[in-house]
GROMACS .gro file of C-alpha atoms in nm:
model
  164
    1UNK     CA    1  -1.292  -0.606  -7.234
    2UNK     CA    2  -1.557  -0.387  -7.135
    3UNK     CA    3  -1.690  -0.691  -6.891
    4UNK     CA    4  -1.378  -0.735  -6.715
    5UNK     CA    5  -1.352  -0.367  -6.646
    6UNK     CA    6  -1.694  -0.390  -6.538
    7UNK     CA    7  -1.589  -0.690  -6.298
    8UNK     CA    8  -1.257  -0.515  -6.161
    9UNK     CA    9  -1.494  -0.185  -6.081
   10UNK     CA   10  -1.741  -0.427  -5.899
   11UNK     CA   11  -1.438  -0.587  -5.719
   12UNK     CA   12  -1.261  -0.285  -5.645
   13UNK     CA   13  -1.670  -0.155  -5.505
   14UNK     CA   14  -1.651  -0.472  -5.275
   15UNK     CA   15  -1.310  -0.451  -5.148
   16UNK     CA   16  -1.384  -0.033  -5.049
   17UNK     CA   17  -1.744  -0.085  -4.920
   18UNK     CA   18  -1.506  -0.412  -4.682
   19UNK     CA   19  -1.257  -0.159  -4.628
   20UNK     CA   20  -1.503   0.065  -4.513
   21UNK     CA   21  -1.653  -0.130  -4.306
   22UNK     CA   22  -1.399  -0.237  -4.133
   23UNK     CA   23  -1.280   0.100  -4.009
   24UNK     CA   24  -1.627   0.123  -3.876
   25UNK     CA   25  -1.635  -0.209  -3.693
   26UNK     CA   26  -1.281  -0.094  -3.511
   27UNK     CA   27  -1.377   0.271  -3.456
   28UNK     CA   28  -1.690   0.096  -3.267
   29UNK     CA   29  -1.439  -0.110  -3.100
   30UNK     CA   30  -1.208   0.149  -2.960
   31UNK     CA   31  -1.502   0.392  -2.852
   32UNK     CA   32  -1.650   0.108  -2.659
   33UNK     CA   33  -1.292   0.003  -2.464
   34UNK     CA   34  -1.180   0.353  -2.438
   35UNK     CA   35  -1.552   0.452  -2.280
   36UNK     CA   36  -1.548   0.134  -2.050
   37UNK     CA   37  -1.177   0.235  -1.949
   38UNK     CA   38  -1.335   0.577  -1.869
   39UNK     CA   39  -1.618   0.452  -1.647
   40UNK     CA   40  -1.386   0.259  -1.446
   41UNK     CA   41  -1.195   0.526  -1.343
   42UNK     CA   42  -1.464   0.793  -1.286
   43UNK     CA   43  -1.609   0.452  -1.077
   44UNK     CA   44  -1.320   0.390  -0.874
   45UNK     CA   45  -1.276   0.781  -0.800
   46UNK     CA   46  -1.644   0.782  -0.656
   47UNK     CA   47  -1.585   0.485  -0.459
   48UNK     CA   48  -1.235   0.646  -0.291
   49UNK     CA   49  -1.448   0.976  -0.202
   50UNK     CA   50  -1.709   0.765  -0.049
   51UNK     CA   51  -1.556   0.554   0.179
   52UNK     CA   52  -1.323   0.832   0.343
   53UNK     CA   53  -1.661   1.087   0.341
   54UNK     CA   54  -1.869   0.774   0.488
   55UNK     CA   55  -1.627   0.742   0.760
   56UNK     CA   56  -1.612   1.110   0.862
   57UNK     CA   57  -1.977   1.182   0.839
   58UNK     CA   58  -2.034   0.822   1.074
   59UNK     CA   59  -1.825   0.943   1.318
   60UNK     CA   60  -1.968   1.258   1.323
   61UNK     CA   61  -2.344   1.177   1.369
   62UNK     CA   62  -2.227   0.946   1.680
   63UNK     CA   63  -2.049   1.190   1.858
   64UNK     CA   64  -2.357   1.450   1.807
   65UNK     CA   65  -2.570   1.185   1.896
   66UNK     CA   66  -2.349   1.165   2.262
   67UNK     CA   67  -2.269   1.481   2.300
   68UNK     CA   68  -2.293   1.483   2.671
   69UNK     CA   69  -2.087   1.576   2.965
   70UNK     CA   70  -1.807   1.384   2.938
   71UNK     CA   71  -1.893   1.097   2.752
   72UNK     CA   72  -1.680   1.144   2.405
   73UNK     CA   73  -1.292   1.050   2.537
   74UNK     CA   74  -1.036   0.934   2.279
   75UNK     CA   75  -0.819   0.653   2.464
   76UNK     CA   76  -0.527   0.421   2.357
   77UNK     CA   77  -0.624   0.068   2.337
   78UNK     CA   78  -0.404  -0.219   2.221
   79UNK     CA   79  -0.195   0.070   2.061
   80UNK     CA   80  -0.516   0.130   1.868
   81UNK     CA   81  -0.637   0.480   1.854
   82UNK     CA   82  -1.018   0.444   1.979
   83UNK     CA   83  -1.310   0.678   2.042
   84UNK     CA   84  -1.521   0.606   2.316
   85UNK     CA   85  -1.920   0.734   2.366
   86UNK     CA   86  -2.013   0.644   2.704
   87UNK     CA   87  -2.404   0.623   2.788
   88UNK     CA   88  -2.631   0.564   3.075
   89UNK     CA   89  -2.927   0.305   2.984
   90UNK     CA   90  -3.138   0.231   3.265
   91UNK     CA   91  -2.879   0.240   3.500
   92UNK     CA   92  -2.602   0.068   3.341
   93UNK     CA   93  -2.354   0.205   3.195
   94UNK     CA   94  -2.229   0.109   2.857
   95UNK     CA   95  -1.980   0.194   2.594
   96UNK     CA   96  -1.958   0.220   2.214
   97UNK     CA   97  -1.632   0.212   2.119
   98UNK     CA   98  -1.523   0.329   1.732
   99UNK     CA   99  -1.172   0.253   1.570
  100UNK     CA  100  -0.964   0.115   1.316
  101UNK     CA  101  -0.868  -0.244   1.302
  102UNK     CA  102  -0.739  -0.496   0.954
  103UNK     CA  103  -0.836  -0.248   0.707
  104UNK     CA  104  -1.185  -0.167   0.808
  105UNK     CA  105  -1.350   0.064   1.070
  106UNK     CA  106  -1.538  -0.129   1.290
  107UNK     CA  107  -1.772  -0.032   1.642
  108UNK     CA  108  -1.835  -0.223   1.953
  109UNK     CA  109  -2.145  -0.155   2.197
  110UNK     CA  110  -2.084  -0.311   2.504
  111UNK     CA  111  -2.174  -0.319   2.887
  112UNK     CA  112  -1.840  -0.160   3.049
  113UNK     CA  113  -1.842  -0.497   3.256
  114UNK     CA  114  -1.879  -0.742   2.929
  115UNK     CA  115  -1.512  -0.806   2.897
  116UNK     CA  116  -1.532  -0.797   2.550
  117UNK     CA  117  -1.233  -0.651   2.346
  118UNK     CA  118  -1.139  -0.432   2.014
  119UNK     CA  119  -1.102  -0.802   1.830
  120UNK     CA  120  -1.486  -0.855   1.925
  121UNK     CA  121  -1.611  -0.516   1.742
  122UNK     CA  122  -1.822  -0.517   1.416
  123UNK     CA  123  -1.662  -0.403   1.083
  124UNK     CA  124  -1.875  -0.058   0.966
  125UNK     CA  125  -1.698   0.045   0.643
  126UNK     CA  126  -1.383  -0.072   0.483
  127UNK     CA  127  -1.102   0.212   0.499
  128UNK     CA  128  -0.728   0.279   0.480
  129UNK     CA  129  -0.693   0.419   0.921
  130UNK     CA  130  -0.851   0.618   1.125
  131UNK     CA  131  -0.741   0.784   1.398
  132UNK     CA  132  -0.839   1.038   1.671
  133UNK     CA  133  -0.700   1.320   1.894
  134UNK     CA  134  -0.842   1.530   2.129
  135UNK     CA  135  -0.779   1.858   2.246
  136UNK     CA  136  -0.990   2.010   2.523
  137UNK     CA  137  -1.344   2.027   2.354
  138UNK     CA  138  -1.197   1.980   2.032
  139UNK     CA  139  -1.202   1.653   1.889
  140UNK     CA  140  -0.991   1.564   1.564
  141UNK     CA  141  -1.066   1.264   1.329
  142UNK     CA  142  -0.849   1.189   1.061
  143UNK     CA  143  -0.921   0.890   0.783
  144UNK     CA  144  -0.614   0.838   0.588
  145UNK     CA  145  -0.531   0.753   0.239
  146UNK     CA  146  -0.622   0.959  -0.066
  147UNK     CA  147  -1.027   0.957  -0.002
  148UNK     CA  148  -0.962   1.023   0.353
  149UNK     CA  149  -0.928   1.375   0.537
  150UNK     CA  150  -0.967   1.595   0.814
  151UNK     CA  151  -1.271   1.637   1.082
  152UNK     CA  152  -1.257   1.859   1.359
  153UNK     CA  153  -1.559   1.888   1.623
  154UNK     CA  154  -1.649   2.088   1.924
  155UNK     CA  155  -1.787   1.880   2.151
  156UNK     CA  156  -2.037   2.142   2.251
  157UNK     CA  157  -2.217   1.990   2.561
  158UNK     CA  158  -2.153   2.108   2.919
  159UNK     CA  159  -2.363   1.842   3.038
  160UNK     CA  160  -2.718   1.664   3.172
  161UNK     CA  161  -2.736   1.970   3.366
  162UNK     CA  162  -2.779   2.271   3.103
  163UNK     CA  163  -3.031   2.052   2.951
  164UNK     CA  164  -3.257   2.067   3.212
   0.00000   0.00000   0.00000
């Protein structure tokens, strides 16, 4: 009798030290999806906020780095909202033309006599839209979607001739 008690208390051991280790093996489990659910979110968040503060902060540094007399102009293209930078190289004048087109921001440098279009432009950075106003001096970029947001800048230059 004293042997089978001995047996159930070695059983009843086994089937608590199981037990036990089972609740371990699925509190491992549910740390490890819960955790990789986490990441994927705090991923996708920094990925939003990146695109739409990549887009502003792109636009930005090429209109500061053609911030002359008259060379930043917002026109209507194809009923696509586009920025054009207009440059002197040697003579010839060329363009660089920023704007939103199937899902992605996308620039074109070209000769103004190239006769190439918006369709012909290289894709920059994927986005939800762009678009631009402008005001005066005041130029106003706007990237949609939740990353996106607001840029307004002065185009400050009067021109070739106060650099001098």
């Amino acid at each position: 009798m004293k042997q089978q008690r001995h047996q159930n208390g070695q059983t009843m051991n086994l089937l608590f030290t199981m037990l036990l280790f089972l609740v371990f093996v699925l509190c491992a489990l549910f740390t490890v999806l819960i955790g990789g659910k986490v990441y994927e979110n705090i991923n996708s968040r920094i990925e939003e906020n990146y695109s739409g503060q990549v887009v502003l902060n792109y636009v930005a540094n090429k209109v500061r780095q053609s911030d002359r007399a008259g060379s930043v102009t917002v026109k209507d293209m194809e009923g696509t909202s586009v920025l054009e930078l207009a440059q002197e190289i040697n003579g010839a004048s060329y363009v660089t033309w920023i704007y939103y087109r199937d899902g992605a921001v996308r620039e074109l440098f070209t000769d103004t006599e190239s006769g190439l279009g918006l369709k012909d432009g290289l894709e920059i950075i994927g986005c939800e839209g762009l678009t631009f106003s402008q005001e005066g001096a005041v130029l106003k970029v706007v990237a949609a979607g939740d990353a996106g947001g607001t840029l307004f800048l002065n185009v400050r230059s009067g021109g070739v001739e106060d650099e001098e």
